[in-house]
CSV table of C-alpha atoms and ligand atoms in Angstrom, one decimal:
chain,number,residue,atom,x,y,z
A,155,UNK,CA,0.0,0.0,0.0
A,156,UNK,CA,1.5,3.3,-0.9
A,157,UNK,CA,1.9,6.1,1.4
A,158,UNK,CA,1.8,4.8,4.7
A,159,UNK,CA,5.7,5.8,5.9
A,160,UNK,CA,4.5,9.2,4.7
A,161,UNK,CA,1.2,9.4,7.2
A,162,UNK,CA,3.3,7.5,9.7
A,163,UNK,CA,6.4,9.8,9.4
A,164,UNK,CA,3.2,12.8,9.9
A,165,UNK,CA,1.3,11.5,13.1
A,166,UNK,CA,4.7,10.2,14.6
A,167,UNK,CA,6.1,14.0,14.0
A,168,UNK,CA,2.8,15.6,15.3
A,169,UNK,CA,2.2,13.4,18.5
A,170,UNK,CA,5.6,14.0,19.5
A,171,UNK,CA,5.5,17.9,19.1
A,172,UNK,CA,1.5,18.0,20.8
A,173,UNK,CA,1.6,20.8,23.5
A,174,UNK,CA,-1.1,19.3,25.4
A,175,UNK,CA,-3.8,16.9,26.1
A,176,UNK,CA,-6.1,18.6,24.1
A,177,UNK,CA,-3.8,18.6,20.9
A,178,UNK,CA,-3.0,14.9,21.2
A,179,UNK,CA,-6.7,13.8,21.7
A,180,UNK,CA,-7.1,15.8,18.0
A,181,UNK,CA,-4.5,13.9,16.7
A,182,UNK,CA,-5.8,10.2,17.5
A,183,UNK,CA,-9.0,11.4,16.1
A,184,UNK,CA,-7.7,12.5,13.0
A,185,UNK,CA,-5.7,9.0,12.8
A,186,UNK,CA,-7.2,6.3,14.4
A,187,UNK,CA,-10.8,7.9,15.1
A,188,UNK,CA,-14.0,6.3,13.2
A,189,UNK,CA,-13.1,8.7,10.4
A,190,UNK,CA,-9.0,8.9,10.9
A,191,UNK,CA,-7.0,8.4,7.9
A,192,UNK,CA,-5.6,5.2,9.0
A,193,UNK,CA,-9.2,3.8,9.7
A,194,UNK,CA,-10.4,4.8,6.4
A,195,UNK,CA,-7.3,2.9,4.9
A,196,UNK,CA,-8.5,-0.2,6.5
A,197,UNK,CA,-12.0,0.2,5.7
A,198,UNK,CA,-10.4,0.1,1.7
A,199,UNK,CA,-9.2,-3.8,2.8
A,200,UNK,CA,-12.5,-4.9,1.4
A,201,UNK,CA,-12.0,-3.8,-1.8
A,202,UNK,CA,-8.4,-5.6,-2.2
A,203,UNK,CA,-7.6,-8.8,-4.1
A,204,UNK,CA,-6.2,-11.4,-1.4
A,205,UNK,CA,-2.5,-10.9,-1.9
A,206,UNK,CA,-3.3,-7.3,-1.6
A,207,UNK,CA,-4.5,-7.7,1.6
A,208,UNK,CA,-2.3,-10.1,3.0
A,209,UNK,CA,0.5,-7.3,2.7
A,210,UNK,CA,-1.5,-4.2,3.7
A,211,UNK,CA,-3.6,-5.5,6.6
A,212,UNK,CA,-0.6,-6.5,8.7
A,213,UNK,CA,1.2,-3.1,7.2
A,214,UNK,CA,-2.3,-1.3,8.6
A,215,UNK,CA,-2.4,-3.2,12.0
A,216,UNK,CA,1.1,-2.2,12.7
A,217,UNK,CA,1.0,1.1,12.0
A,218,UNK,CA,-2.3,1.4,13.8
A,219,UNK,CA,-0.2,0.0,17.0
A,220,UNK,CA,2.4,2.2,16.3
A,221,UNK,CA,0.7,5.4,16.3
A,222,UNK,CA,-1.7,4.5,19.5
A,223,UNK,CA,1.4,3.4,21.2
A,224,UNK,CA,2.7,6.7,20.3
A,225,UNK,CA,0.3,8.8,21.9
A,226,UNK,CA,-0.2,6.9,24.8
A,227,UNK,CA,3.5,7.3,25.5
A,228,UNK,CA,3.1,11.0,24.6
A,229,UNK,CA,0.3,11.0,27.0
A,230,UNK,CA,2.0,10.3,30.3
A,231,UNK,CA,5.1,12.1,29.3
A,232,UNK,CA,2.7,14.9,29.2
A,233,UNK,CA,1.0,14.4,32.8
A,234,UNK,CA,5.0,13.7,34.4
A,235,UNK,CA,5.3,17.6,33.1
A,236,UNK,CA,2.3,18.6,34.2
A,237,UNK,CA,3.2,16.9,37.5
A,238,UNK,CA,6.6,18.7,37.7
A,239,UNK,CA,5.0,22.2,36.6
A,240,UNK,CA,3.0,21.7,40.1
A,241,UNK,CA,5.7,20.3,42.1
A,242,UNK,CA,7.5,23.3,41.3
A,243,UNK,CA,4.6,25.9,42.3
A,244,UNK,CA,3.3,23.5,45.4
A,245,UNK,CA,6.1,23.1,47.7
A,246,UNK,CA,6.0,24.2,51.3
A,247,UNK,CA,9.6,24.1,53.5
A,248,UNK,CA,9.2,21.4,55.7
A,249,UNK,CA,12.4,22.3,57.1
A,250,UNK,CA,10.5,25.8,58.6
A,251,UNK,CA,9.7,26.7,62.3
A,252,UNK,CA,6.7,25.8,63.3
A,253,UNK,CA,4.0,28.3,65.1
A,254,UNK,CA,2.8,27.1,67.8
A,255,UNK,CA,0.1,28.2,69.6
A,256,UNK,CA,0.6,29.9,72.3
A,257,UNK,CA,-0.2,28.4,75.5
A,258,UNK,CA,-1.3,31.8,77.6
A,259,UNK,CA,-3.7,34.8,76.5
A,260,UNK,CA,-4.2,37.9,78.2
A,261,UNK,CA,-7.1,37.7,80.8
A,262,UNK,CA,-10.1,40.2,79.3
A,263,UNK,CA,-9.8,42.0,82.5
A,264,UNK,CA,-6.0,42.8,81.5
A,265,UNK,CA,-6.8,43.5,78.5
A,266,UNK,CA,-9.6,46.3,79.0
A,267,UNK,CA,-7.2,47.7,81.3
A,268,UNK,CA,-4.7,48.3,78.7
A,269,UNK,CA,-7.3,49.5,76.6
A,270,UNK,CA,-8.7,51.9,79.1
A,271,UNK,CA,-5.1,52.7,79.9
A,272,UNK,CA,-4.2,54.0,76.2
A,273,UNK,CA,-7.1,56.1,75.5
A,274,UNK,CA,-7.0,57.9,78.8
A,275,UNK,CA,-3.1,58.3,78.4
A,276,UNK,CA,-3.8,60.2,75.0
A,277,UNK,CA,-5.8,62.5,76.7
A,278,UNK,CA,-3.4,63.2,79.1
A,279,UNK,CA,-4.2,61.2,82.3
A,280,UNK,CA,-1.5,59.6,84.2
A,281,UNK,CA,-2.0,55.9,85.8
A,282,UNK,CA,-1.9,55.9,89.7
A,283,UNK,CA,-2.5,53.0,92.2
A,284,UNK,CA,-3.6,52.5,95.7
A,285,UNK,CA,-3.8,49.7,98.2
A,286,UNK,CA,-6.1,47.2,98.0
A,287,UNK,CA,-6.0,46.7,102.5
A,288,UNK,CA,-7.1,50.7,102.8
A,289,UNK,CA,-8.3,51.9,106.4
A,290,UNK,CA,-11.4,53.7,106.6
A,291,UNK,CA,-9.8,57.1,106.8
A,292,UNK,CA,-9.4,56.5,103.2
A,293,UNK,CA,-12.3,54.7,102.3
A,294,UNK,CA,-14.9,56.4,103.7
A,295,UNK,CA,-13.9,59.7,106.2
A,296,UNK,CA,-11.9,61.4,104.0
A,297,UNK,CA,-14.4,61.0,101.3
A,298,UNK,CA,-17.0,62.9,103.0
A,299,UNK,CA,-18.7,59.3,104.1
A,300,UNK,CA,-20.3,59.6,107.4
A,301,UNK,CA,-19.9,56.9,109.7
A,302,UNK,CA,-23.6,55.9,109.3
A,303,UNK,CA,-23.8,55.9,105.6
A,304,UNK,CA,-25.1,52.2,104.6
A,305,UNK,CA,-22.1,51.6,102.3
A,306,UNK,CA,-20.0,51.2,105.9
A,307,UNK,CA,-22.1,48.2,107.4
A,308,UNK,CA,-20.8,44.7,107.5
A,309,UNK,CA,-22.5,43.3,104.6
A,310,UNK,CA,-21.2,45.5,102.3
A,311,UNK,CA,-17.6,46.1,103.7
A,312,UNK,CA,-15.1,43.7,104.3
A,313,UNK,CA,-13.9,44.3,107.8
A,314,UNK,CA,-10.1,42.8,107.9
A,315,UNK,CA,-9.5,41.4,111.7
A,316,UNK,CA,-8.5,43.1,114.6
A,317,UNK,CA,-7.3,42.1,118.0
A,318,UNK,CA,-9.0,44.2,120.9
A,319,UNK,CA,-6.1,46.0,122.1
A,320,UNK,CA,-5.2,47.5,118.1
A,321,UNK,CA,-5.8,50.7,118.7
A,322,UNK,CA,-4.7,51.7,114.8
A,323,UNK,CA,-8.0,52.5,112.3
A,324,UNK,CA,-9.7,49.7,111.4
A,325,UNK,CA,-8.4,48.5,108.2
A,326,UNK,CA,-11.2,47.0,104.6
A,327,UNK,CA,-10.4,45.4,102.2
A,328,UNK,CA,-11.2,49.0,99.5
A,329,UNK,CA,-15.1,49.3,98.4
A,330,UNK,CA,-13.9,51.4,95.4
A,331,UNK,CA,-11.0,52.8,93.8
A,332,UNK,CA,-12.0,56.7,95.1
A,333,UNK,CA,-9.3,56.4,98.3
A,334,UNK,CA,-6.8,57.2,95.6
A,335,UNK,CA,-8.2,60.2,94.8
A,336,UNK,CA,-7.2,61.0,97.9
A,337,UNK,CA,-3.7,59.3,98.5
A,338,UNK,CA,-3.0,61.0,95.4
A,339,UNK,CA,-3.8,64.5,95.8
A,340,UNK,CA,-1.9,64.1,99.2
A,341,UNK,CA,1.2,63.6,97.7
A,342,UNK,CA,1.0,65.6,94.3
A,343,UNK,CA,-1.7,68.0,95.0
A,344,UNK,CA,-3.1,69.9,91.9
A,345,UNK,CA,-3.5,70.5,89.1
A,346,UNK,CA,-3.5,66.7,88.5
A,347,UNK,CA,-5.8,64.1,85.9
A,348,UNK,CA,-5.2,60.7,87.0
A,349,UNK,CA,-7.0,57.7,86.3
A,350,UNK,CA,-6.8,54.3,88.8
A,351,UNK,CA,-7.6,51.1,87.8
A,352,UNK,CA,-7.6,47.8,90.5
A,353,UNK,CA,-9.2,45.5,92.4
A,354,UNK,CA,-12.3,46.4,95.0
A,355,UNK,CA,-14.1,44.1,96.9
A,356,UNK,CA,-17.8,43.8,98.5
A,357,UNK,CA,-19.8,41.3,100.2
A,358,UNK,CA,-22.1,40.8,97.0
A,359,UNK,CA,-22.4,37.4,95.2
A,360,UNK,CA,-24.7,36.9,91.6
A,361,UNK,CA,-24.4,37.1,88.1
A,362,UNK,CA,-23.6,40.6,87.9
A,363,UNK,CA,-21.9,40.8,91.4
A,364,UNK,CA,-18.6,39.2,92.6
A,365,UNK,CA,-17.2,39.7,96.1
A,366,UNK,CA,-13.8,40.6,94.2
A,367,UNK,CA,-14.4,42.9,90.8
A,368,UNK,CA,-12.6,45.7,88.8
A,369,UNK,CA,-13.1,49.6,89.1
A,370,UNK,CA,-11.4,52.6,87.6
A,371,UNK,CA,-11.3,56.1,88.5
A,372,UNK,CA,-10.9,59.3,87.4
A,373,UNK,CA,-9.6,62.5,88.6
A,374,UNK,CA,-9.5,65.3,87.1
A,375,UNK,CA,-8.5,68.9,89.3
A,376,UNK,CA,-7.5,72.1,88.1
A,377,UNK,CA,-9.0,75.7,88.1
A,378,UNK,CA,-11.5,75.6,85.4
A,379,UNK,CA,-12.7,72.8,85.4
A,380,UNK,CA,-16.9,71.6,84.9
A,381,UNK,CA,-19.1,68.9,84.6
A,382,UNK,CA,-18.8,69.9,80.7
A,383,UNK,CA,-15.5,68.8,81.0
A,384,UNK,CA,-16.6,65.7,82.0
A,385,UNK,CA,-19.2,65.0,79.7
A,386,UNK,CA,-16.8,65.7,77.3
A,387,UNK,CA,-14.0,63.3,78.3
A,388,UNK,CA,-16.1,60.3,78.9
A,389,UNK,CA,-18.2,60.6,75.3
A,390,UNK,CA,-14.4,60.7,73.9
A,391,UNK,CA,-13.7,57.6,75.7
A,392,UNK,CA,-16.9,55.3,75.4
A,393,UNK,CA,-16.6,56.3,71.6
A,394,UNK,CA,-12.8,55.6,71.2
A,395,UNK,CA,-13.6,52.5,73.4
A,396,UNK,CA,-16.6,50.8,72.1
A,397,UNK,CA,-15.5,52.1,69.1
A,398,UNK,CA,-19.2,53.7,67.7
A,399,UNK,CA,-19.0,57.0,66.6
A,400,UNK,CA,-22.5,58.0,67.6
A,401,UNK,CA,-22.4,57.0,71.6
A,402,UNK,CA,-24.8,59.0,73.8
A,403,UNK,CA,-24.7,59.2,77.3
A,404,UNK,CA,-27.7,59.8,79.4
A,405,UNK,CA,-26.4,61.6,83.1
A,406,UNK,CA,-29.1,61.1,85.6
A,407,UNK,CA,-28.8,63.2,88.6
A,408,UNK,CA,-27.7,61.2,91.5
A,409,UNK,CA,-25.9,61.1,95.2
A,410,UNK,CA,-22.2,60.1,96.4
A,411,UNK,CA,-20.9,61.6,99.2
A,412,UNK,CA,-18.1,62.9,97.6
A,413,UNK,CA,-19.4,64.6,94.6
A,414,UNK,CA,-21.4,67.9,94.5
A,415,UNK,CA,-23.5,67.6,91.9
A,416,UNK,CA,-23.2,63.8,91.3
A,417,UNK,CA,-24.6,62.2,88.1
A,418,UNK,CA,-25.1,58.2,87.3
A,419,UNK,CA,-24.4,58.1,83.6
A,420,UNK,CA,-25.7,55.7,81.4
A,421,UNK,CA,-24.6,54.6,77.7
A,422,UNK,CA,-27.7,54.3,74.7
A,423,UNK,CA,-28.1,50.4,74.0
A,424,UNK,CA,-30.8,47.8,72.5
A,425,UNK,CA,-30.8,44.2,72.7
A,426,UNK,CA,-31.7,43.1,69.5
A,427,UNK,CA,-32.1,39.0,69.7
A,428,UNK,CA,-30.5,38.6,72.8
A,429,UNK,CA,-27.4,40.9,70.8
A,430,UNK,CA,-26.1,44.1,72.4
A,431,UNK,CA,-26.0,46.8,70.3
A,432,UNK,CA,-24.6,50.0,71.8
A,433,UNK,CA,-25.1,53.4,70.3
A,434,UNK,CA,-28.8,52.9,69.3
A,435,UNK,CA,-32.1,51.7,70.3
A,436,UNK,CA,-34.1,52.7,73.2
A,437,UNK,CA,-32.6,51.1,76.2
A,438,UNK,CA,-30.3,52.5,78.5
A,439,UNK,CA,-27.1,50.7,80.3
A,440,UNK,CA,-25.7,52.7,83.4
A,441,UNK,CA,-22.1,52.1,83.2
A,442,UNK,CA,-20.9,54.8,86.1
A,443,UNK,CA,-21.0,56.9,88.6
A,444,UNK,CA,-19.5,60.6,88.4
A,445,UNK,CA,-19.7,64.2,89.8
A,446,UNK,CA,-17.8,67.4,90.6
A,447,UNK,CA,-15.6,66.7,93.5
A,448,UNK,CA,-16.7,67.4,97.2
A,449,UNK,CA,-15.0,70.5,98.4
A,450,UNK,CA,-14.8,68.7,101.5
A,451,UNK,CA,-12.7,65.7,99.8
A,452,UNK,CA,-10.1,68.2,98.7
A,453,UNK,CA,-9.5,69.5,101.8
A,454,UNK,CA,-9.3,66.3,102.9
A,455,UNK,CA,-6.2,65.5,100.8
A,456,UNK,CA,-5.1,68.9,101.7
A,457,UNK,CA,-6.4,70.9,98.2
A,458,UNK,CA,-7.6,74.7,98.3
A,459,UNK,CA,-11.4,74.5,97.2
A,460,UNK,CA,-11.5,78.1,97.0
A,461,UNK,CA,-8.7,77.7,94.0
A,462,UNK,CA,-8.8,74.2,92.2
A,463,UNK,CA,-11.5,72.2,91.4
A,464,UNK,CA,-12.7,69.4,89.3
A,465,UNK,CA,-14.2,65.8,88.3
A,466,UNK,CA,-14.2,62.7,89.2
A,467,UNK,CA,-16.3,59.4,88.1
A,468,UNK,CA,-15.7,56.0,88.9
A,469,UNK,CA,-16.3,53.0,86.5
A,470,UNK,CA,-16.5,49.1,86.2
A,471,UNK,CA,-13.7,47.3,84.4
A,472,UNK,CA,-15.9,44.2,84.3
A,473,UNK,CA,-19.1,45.8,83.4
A,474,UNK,CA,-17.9,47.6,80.4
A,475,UNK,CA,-15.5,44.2,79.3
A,476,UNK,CA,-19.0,42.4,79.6
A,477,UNK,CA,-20.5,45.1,77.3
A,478,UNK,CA,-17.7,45.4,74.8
A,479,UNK,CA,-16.8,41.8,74.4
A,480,UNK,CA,-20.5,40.2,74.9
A,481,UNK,CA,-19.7,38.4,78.0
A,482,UNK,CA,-22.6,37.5,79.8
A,483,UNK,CA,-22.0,36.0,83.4
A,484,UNK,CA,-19.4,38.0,85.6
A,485,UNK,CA,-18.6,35.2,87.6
A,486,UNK,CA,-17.3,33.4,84.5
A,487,UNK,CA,-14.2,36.1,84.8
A,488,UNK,CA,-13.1,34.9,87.6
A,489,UNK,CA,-13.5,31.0,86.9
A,490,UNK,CA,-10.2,30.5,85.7
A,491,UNK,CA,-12.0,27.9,83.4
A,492,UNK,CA,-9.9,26.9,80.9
A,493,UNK,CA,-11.8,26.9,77.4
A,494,UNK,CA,-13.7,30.9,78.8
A,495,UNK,CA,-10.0,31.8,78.9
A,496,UNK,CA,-9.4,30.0,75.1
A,497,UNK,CA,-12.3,31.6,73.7
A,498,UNK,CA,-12.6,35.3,75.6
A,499,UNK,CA,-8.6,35.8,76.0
A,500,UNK,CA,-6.5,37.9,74.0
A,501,UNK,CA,-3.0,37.3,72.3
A,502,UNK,CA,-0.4,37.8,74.2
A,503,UNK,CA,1.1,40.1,71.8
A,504,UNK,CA,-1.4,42.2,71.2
A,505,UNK,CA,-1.0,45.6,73.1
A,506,UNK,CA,-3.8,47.7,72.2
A,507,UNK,CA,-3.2,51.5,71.2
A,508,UNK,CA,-4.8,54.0,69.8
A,509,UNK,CA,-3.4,54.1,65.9
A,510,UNK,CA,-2.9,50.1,65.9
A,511,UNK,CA,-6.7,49.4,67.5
A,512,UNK,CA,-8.0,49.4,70.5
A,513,UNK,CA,-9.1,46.3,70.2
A,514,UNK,CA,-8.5,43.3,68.1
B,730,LIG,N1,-16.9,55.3,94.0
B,730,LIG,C1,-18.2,55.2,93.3
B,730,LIG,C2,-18.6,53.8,93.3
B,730,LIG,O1,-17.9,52.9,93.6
B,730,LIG,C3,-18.1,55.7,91.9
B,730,LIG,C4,-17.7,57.1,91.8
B,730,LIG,C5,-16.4,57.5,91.7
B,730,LIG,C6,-18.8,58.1,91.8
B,730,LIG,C7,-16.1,58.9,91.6
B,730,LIG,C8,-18.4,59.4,91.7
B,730,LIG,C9,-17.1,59.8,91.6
B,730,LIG,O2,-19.8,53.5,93.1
């Protein structure tokens, strides 16, 4: 049969140049499909006188064999590149450092802190600390708190123990973080704008009270100074802190003996599905307590009234962590429960500031 080292010599050339999978599949087609050349060749057998066929059926056969063998050769030489192409793209370095997780986070409480910390510190309040044993000139006297207000009895106080013959004041464990207001002024006097965060303690046990909880305070003393000022300074915090630009705060007129006016201030909120959402709605979430500061307190810590005076307000750690973070049982911060701590900590790496985020 004529021709066939010519179509052989052609598919042979093609399969071996075929780019792709695509390109070789056209190829056996062309060849060896129903229609191919090679296939229509055979079908011409019929025709042929015996000793015709006796030469070009085996010559057909074998070049049918050769060409199929070709491509499936082809064909996996093609997949090995492919392979390769992806081997080269798809490698990770097994040799690299691991990351492991880390085995600590940061407590929420710590973290709020810092958070609380940063914003107040670009507003220019220094951090100052008491102790958490305070006597009850501290606590109470020297905060304008008569010996029969109710905050003094037993079941709010924490009495430490005394022996009869200890004639020194009696000595709590601190109710509230104000006694710094007054260790501080003591020592630095004024002008001064401190804020004080730390433990306080009250008999008080349910799921919004633990005997053992978080408070900060603020102090703010100079000589022209007005509850404006204060309204001022805490809408610039809850809105760099909760991070919603339209907070409102409500201040409700209230009583502490050491503020003159004193104001309860709560933040706008609505519960949608059992979801906090601060900022809007028509609920109301009192987060503080706040006031101009008792004349008598400054002279207490040995400040003029008649020349400086100023604001004060004192505020939950917990609450607002609960509030910020959706945390719903108090009690649960103090658990030391393993998986809370997973799921509500913080990396340990993560120091919030204002620029980076307050928050993660
Ligand atoms: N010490 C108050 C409390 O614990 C809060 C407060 C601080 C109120 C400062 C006014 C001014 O409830």
């Amino acid at each position: 049969m004529d021709g066939l080292d010519a179509i052989k010599a052609k598919y042979l050339e093609s399969i071996m140049a075929a780019g792709d999978e695509a390109a070789l599949e056209g190829l056996r087609v062309a060849a060896v499909g129903k229609k191919g050349e090679i296939s229509l060749k055979m079908r011409e057998l019929g025709k042929m006188t015996p000793e015709e066929r006796q030469v070009a059926g085996p010559a057909l056969n074998a070049l049918k064999d050769e060409v199929n063998s070709a491509i499936a050769a082809k064909k996996s030489g093609l997949a090995d590149a492919a392979l390769d192409a992806r081997l080269q793209t798809e490698w990770i370095d097994v040799s690299l450092a691991g990351r492991p997780r880390s085995k600590g986070s940061i407590h929420p409480i710590s973290q709020v802190t810092e958070e609380v910390v940063s914003i107040f510190a670009s507003l220019g309040f220094a951090v100052a600390e008491g102790p958490q044993i305070e006597n009850d000139h501290y606590n109470f006297d020297a905060l304008n708190i008569a010996p029969e207000h109710p905050s003094r009895q037993e079941h709010d106080t924490f009495y430490m123990h005394r022996e009869a013959n200890d004639d020194r004041p009696p000595h709590v464990l601190r109710t509230h973080t104000s006694p710094v207001q007054i260790r501080y002024m003591e020592k630095h006097g004024a002008p001064c704008r401190i804020i004080c965060p730390g433990r306080v303690y009250r008999a008080d046990y349910d799921q919004t009270h633990t005997p053992m909880f978080h408070q900060y305070e603020g102090l703010c003393i100079d000589k022209d100074i007005s509850m404006a000022n204060l309204k001022w300074t805490l809408e610039e915090f809850c809105r760099a802190f909760f991070e919603v630009d339209d907070v409102e705060l409500r201040f409700r007129a209230s009583h502490f003996p050491f503020t003159e006016p004193s104001a309860e201030v709560d933040i706008r909120c609505s519960w949608d599905k059992g979801q906090l959402k601060l900022g809007q709605g028509d609920d109301w979430m009192e987060i503080l307590g706040s006031g101009m500061v008792h004349p008598k307190v400054l002279q207490a810590a040995g400040v003029d009234p008649q020349e400086w005076q100023g604001f004060a307000f004192g505020m939950g750690i917990d609450r607002i962590a609960m509030l910020k973070y959706g945390i719903p049982d108090l009690r649960a911060f103090f658990d030391s429960d393993l998986r809370w701590l997973r799921h509500y900590g913080f990396a340990s790496l993560d120091m919030p500031n204002l620029h980076g985020g307050i928050s993660r």
